[in-house]
Short mmCIF file of C-alpha atoms in Angstrom, two decimals:
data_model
loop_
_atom_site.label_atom_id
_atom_site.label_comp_id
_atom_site.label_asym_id
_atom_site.label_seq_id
_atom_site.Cartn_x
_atom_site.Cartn_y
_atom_site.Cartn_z
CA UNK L 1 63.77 63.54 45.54
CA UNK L 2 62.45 63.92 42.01
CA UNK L 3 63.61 60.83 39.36
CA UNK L 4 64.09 61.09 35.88
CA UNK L 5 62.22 58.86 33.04
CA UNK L 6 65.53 57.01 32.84
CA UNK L 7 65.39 56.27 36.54
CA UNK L 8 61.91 55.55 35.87
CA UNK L 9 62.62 53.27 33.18
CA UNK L 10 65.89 51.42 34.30
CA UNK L 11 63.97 50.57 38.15
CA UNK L 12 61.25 49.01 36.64
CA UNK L 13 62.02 47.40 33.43
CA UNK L 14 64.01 44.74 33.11
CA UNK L 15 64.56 40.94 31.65
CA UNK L 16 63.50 38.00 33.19
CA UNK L 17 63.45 34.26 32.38
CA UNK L 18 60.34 32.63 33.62
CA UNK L 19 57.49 33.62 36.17
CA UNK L 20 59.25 36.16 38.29
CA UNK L 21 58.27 34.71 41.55
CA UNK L 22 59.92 31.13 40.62
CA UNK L 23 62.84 32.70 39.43
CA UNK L 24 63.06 34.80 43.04
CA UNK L 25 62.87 31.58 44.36
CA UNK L 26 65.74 29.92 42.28
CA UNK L 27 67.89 33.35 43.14
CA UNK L 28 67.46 32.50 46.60
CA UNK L 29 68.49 29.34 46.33
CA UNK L 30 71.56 30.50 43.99
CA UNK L 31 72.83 32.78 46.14
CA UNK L 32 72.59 31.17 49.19
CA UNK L 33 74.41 28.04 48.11
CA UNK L 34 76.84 30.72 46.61
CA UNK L 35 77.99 30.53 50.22
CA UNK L 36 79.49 27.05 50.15
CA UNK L 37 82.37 25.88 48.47
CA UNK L 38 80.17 23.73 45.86
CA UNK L 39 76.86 23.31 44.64
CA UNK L 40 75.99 20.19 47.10
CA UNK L 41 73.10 20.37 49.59
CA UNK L 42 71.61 17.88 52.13
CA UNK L 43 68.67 19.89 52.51
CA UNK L 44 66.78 23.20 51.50
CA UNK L 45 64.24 24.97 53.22
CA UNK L 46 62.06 27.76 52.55
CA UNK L 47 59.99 30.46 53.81
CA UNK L 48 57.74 32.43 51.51
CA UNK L 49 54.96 35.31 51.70
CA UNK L 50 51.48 34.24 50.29
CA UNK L 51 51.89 35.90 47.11
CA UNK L 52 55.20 34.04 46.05
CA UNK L 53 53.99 31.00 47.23
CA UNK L 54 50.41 31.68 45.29
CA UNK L 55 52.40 32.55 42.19
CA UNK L 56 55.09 29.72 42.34
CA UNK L 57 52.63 26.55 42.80
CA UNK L 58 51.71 26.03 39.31
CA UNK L 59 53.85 28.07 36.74
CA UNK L 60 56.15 26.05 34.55
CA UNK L 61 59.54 26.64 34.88
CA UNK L 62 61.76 27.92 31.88
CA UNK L 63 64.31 24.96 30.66
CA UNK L 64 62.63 22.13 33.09
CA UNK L 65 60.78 20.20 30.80
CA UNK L 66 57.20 21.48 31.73
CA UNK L 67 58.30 20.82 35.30
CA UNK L 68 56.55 22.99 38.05
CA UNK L 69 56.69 24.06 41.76
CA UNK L 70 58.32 26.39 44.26
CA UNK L 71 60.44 22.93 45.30
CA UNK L 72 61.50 22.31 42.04
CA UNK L 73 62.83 26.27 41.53
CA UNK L 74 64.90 26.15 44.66
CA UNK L 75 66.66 23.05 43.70
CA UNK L 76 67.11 24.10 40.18
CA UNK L 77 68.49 27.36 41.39
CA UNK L 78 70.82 25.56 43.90
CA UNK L 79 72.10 22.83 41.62
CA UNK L 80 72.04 25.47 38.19
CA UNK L 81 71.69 29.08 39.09
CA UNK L 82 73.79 31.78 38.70
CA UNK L 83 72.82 34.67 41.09
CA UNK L 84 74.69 37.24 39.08
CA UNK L 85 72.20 37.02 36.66
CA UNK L 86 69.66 38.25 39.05
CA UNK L 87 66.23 37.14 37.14
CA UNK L 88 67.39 35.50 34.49
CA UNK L 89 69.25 33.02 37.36
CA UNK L 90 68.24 29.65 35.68
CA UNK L 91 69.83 30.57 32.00
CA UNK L 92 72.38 27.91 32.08
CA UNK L 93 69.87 25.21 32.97
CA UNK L 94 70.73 21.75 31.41
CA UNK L 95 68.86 18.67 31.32
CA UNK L 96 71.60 16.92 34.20
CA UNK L 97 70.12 19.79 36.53
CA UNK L 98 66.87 19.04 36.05
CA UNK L 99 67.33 15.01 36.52
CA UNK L 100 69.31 16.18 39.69
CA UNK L 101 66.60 18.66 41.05
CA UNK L 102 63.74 15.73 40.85
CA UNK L 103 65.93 13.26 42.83
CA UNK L 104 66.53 15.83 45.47
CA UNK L 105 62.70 16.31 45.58
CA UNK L 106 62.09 12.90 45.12
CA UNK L 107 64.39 12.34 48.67
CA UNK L 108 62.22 14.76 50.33
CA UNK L 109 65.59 16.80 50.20
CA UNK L 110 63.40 20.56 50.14
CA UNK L 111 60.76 21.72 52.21
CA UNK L 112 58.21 24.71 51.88
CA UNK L 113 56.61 26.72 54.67
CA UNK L 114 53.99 29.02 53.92
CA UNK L 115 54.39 32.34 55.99
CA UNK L 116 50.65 32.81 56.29
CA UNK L 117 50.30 36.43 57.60
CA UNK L 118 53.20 38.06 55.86
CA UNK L 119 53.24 41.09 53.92
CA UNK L 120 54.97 42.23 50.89
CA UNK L 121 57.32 39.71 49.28
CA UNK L 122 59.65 37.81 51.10
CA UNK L 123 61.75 34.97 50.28
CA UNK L 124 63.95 32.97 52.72
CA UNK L 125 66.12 30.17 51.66
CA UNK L 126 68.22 27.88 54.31
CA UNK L 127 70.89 25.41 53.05
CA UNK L 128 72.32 22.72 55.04
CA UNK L 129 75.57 20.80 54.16
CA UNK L 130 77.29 19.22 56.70
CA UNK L 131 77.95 21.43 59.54
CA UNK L 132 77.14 24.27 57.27
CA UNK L 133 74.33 26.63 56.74
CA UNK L 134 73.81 29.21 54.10
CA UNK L 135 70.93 31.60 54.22
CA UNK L 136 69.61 34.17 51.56
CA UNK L 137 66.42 36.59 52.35
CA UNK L 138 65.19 38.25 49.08
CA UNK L 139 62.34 41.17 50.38
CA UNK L 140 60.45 44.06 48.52
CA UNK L 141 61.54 43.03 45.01
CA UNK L 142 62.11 39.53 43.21
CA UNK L 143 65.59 40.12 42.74
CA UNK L 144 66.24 42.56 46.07
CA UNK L 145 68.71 40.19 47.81
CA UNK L 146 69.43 41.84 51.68
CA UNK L 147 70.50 39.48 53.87
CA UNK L 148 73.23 36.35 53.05
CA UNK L 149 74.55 34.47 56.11
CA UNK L 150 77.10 31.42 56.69
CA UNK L 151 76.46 29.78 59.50
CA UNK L 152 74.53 32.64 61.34
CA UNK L 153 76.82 35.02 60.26
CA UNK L 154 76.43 38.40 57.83
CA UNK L 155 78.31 37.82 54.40
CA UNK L 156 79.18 40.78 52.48
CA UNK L 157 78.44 40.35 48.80
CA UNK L 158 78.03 42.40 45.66
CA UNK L 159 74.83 40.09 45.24
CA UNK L 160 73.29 42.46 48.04
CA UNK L 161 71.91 45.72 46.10
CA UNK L 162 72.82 48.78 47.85
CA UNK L 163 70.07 50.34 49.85
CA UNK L 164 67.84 52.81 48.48
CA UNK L 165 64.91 52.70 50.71
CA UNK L 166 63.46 50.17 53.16
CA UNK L 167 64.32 46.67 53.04
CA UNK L 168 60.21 45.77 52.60
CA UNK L 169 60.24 47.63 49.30
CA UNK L 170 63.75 49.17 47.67
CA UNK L 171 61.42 51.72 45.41
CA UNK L 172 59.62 52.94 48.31
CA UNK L 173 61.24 56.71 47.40
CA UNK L 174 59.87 56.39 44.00
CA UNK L 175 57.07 54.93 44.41
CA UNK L 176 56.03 57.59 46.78
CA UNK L 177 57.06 60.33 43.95
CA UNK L 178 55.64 58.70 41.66
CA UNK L 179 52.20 58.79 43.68
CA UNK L 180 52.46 62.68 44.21
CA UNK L 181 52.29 63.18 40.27
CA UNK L 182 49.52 63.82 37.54
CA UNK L 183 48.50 62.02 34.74
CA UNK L 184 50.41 65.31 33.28
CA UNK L 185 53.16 64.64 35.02
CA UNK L 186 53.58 61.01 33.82
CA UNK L 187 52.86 62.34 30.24
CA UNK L 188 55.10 65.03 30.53
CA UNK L 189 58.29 62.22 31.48
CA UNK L 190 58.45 61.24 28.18
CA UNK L 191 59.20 64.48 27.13
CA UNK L 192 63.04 63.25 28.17
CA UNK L 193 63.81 60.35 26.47
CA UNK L 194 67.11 59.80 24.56
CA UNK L 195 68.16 57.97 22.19
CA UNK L 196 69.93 55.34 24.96
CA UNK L 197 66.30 54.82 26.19
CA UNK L 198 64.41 54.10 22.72
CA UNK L 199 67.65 51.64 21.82
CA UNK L 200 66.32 50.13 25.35
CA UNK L 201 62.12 50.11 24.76
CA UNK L 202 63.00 48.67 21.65
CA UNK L 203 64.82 45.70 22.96
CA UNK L 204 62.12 45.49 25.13
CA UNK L 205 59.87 45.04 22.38
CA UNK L 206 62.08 42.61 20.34
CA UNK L 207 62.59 40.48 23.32
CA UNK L 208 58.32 40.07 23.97
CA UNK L 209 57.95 39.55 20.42
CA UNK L 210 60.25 36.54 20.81
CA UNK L 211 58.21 35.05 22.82
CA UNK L 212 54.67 35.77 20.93
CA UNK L 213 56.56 33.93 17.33
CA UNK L 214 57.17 30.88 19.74
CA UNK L 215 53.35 30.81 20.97
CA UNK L 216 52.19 31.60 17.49
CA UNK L 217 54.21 28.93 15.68
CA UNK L 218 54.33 26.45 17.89
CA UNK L 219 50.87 26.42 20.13
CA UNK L 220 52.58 26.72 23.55
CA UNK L 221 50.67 26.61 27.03
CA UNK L 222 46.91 26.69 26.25
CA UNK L 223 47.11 27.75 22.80
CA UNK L 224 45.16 31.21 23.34
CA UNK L 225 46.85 33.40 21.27
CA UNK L 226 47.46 30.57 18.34
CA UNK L 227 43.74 29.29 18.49
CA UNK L 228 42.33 32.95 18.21
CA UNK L 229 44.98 33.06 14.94
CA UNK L 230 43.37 29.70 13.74
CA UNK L 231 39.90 31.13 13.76
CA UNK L 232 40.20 34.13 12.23
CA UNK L 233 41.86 31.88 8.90
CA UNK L 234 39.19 30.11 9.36
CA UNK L 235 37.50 33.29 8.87
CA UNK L 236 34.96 32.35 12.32
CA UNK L 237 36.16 35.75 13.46
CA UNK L 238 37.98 39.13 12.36
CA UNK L 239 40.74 40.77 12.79
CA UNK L 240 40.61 44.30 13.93
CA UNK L 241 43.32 46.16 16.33
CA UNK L 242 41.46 44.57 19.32
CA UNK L 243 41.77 41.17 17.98
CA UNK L 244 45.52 41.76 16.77
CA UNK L 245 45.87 43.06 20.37
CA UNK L 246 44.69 39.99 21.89
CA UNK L 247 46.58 37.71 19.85
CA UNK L 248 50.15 38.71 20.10
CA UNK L 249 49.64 39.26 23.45
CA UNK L 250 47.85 36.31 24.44
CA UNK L 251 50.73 34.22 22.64
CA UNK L 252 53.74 35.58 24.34
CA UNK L 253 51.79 34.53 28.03
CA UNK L 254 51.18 30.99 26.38
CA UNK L 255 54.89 30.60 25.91
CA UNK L 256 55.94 32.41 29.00
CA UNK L 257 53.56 30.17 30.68
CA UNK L 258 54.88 27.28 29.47
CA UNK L 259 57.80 27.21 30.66
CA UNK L 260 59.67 28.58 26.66
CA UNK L 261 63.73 29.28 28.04
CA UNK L 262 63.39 32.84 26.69
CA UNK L 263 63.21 36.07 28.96
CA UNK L 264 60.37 38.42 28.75
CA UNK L 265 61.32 42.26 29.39
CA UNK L 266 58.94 42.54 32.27
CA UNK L 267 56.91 46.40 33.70
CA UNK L 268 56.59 46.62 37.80
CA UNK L 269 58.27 42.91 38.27
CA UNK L 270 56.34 41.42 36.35
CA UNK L 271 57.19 39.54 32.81
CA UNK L 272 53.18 39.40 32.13
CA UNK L 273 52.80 43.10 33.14
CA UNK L 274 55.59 43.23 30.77
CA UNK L 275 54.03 41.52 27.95
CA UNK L 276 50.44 43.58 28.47
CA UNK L 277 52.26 46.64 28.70
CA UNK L 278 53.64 46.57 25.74
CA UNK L 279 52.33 44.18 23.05
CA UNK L 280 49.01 45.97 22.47
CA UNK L 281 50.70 49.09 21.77
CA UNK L 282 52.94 47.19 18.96
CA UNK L 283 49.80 45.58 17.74
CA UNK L 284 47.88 48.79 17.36
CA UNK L 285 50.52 50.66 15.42
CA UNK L 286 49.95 48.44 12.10
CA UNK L 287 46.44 50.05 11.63
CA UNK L 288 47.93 53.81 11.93
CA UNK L 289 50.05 55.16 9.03
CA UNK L 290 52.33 57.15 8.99
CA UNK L 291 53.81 56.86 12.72
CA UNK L 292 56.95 57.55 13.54
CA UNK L 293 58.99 54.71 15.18
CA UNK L 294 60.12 57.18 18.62
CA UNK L 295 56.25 57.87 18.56
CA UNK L 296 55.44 54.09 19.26
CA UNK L 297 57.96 53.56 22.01
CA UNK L 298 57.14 57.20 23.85
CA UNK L 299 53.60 55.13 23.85
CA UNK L 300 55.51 52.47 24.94
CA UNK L 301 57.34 54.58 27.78
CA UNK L 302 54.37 55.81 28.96
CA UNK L 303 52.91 52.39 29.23
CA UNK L 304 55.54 51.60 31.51
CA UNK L 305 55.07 54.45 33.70
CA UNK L 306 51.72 54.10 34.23
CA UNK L 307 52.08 50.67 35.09
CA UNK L 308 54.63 51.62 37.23
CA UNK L 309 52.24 54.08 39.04
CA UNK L 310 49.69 51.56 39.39
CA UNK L 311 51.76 49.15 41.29
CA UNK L 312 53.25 51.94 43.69
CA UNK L 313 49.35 51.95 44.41
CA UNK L 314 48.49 48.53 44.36
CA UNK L 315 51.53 46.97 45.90
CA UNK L 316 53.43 44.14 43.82
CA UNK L 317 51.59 41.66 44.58
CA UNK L 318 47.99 41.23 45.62
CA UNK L 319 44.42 39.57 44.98
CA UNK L 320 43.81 41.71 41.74
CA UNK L 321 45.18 40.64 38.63
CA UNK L 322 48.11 43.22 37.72
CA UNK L 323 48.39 42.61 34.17
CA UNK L 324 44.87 43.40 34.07
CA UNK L 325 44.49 46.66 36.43
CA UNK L 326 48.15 47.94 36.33
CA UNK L 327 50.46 47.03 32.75
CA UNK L 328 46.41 47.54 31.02
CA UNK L 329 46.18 50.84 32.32
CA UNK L 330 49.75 51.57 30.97
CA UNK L 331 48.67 50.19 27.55
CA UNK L 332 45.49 51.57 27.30
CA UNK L 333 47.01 54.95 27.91
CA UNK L 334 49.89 54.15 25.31
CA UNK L 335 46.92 53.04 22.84
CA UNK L 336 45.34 56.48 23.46
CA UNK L 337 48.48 58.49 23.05
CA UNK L 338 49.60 56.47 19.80
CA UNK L 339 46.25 57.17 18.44
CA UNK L 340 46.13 61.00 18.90
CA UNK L 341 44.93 60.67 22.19
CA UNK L 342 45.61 63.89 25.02
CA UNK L 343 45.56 63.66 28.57
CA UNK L 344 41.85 64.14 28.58
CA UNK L 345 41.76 61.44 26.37
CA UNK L 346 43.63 59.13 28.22
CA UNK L 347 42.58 59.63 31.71
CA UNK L 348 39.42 58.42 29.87
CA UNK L 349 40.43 55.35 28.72
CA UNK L 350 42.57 54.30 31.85
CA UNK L 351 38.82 54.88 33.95
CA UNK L 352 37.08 52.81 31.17
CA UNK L 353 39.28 49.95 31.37
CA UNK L 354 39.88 50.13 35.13
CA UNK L 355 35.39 50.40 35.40
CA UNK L 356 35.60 46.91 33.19
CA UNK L 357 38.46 45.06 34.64
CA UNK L 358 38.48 45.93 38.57
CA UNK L 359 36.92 42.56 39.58
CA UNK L 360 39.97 39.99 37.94
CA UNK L 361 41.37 38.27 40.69
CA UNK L 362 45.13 36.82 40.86
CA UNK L 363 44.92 33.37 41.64
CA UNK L 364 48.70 32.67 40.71
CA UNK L 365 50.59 32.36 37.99
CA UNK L 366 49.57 29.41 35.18
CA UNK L 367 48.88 28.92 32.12
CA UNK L 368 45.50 30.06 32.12
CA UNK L 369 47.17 33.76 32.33
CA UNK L 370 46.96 34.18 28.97
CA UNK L 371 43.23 34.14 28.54
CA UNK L 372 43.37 37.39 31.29
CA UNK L 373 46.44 38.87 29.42
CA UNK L 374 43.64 38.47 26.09
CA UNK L 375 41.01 40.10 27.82
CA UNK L 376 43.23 42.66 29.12
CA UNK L 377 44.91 43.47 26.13
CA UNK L 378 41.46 43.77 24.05
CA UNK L 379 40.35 46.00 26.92
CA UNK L 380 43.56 48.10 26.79
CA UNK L 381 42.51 48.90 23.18
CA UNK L 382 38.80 49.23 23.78
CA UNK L 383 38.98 51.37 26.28
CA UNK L 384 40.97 53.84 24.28
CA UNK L 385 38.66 53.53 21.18
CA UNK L 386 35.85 54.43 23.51
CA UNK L 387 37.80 57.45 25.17
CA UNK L 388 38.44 59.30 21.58
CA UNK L 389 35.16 58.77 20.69
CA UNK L 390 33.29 60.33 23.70
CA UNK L 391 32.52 57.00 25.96
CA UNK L 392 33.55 57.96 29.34
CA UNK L 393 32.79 56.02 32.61
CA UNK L 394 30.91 58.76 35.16
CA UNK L 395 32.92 58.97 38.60
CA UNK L 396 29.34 58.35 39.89
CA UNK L 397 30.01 54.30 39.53
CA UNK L 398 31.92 52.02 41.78
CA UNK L 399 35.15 52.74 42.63
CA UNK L 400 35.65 55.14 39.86
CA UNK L 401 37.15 58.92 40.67
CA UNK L 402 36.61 62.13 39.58
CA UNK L 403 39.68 61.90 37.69
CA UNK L 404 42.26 59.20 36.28
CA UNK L 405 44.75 58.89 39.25
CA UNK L 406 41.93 59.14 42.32
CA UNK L 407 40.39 55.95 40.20
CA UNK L 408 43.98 54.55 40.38
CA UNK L 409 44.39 55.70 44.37
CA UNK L 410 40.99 53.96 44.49
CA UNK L 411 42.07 50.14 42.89
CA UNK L 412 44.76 50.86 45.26
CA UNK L 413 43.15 51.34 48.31
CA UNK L 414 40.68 47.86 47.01
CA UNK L 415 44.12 45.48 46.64
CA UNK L 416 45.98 46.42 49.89
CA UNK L 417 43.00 46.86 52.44
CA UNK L 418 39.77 45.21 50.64
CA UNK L 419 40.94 42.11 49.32
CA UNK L 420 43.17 40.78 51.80
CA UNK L 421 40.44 38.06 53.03
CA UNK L 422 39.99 37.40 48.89
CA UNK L 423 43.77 36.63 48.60
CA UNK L 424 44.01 34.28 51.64
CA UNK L 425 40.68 32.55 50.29
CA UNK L 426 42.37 32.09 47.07
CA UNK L 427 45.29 30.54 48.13
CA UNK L 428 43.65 28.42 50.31
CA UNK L 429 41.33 26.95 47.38
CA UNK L 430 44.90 26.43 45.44
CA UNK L 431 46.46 24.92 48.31
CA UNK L 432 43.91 22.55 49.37
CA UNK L 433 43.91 21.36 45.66
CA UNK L 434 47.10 20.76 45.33
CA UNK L 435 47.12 18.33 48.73
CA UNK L 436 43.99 16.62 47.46
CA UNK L 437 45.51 15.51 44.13
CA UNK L 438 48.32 13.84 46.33
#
């Protein structure tokens, strides 16, 4: 089955409010209590792959105050979700929701197991009211709801997305497409857009930048994006593309990251793959003349299917830093093509940034994601500059291929069979943290 850029583009771009993993959590939880005849619960209890639960320890939650943890998203998502919203679940969030959710926490109301050897995402939420249980089991994608029982028995519901492909991972057609194809091939996808899908890159766009005004003005999360804007007033540094780059970027993650009740229009599943994917690429275009708005958001296209290609390699989640390997390919290669760049060119620049970024590890979602969403986005830009002007990683180093995609088979190939112990070491650091500051 061959896909068009529009299936491309409408599979794996969308909004979401907060970290995606907390907000799969808070779907779970919204759906399942969707079950009962009100939004009271004696007890919630949850089941979650490593990578959720890795991703969901630490991650403010949009709306709550600053308030984290995979307990807190489940009860917020019980007591204030609406599941029809899919990823953007927690939007009508107030303040008595919030109150509510730490008294049910407080009780010792919710409870979190850790599925230790469990592959690909999976979420499973059990509520308990009365006689009553409700059960939701979100698998393969944050917002891929399969499974909704009442009391051990299937519920039909239009929450439950028709199936396209295995239960494990809903895209597993296109991803496997999207594998067989050349860095021509992707290039050649954009070829197809319409107006329809430049009206959508561009809310894309507008809806990141949202979020990099509200880091920038206000100093959100760790202040990476407004603190590298303070210096170069200061005039302690200067701004270039790469600097641009990293600021805009770095300040959408900081208010992401903090918790900011605004959605981020996300790449692969990801709201920070979202942001890396395509803030660079709006950064760069101030230091070209001359372009052509539909010329920026092809480069923006791209940078979405390239991500997109990365993760069908990678997996969705693993122990290497997407934003860096996967969205900073796709905006390196967008950076290359807005800058005059061919497919020589940007093959190039994806094997220079993957040759400088291959070792950043995912140890969950935090604030501290928007010094990697810096790096990468400086990288993204770097590595294109270096591409047009000759510098070209040799496939004789590391992991690097003879061309563009066996270097992206290759990171591939590193997440899902070599770092496997690295992402059950990292959680275990995180986790035996967390228990020692109790």
């Amino acid at each position: 089955m061959d896909y068009s850029v529009k299936d491309v583009l409408q599979a794996q771009v969308s909004p979401a409010l907060g970290c995606t993993e907390p907000a799969a959590v808070a779907l779970g939880a919204a759906a399942a209590i969707s079950l009962l005849p009100d939004k009271f619960f004696d007890s919630i209890e949850l089941w979650l792959d490593p990578n959720v639960y890795k991703n969901g320890l630490a991650v403010s939650i949009p709306g709550a105050g600053g308030l984290s943890g995979l307990d807190m998203a489940a009860s917020l998502g019980a007591l204030g979700g609406d599941p029809d919203l899919g990823l953007e679940v927690l939007q009508p969030l107030t303040q008595d929701h919030v109150a509510e959710a730490q008294r049910m926490i407080q009780a010792g109301r919710i409870k979190v197991n850790l599925l230790k050897d469990r592959r690909g995402l999976y979420v499973r939420t059990m509520i308990t009211r009365g006689q009553d249980r409700a059960e939701s089991i979100i698998q393969g994608l944050h917002d891929n709801i399969t499974d909704l029982k009442l009391n051990g028995k299937a519920v039909s519901s239009p929450l439950i997305r028709e199936d396209t492909g295995s239960k494990d991972n809903p895209l597993d057609q296109m991803d496997e497409w999207l594998k067989k194809l050349s860095l021509t091939d992707l290039l050649a996808l954009t070829d197809n857009l319409d107006d329809e899908d430049f009206d959508f890159l561009q809310q894309g766009v507008d809806v990141n930048l949202r979020l990099a005004q509200q880091g920038l003005k206000y100093g959100l999360g760790l202040g990476v994006g407004k603190t590298l804007e303070r210096l170069f007033r200061q005039g302690l540094i200067q701004k270039d593309m790469i600097l641009s780059a990293r600021i805009l970027t770095s300040a959408a993650a900081d208010a992401r990251m903090s918790g900011v009740p605004l959605p981020a229009m996300s790449s692969a599943g990801s709201g920070n793959h979202g942001l890396t994917a395509v803030l660079p690429i709006w950064a760069v275009k101030d230091y070209v003349s001359g372009l052509p708005q539909n010329t920026v958001l092809e480069a923006i296209a791209l940078s979405h299917i390239v991500t997109a290609y990365v993760k069908a390699h990678t997996g969705r989640l693993s122990a290497i830093c997407g934003c860096s390997v996967a969205a900073g390919s796709g905006a390196t290669a967008g950076i290359t093509f807005l800058l005059g760049g061919d497919a020589r060119h940007i093959a190039g620049s994806i094997k220079n940034l993957m040759e400088d970024l291959a070792g950043v590890i995912c140890d969950g979602a935090k604030t501290g994601c928007a010094l990697k969403l810096a790096t990468a986005a400086g990288t993204a830009v770097q590595a294109a500059l270096f591409s047009l002007h000759g510098v070209n990683v040799q496939d004789t180093d590391g992991i690097i291929g003879r061309s563009s995609e066996d270097t992206m088979r290759n990171m591939g190939t590193l997440a899902t069979e070599g770092m496997i112990e690295t992402d059950r070491t990292i959680l275990e650091i995180m986790v035996a943290k967390q228990f020692s500051d109790v």
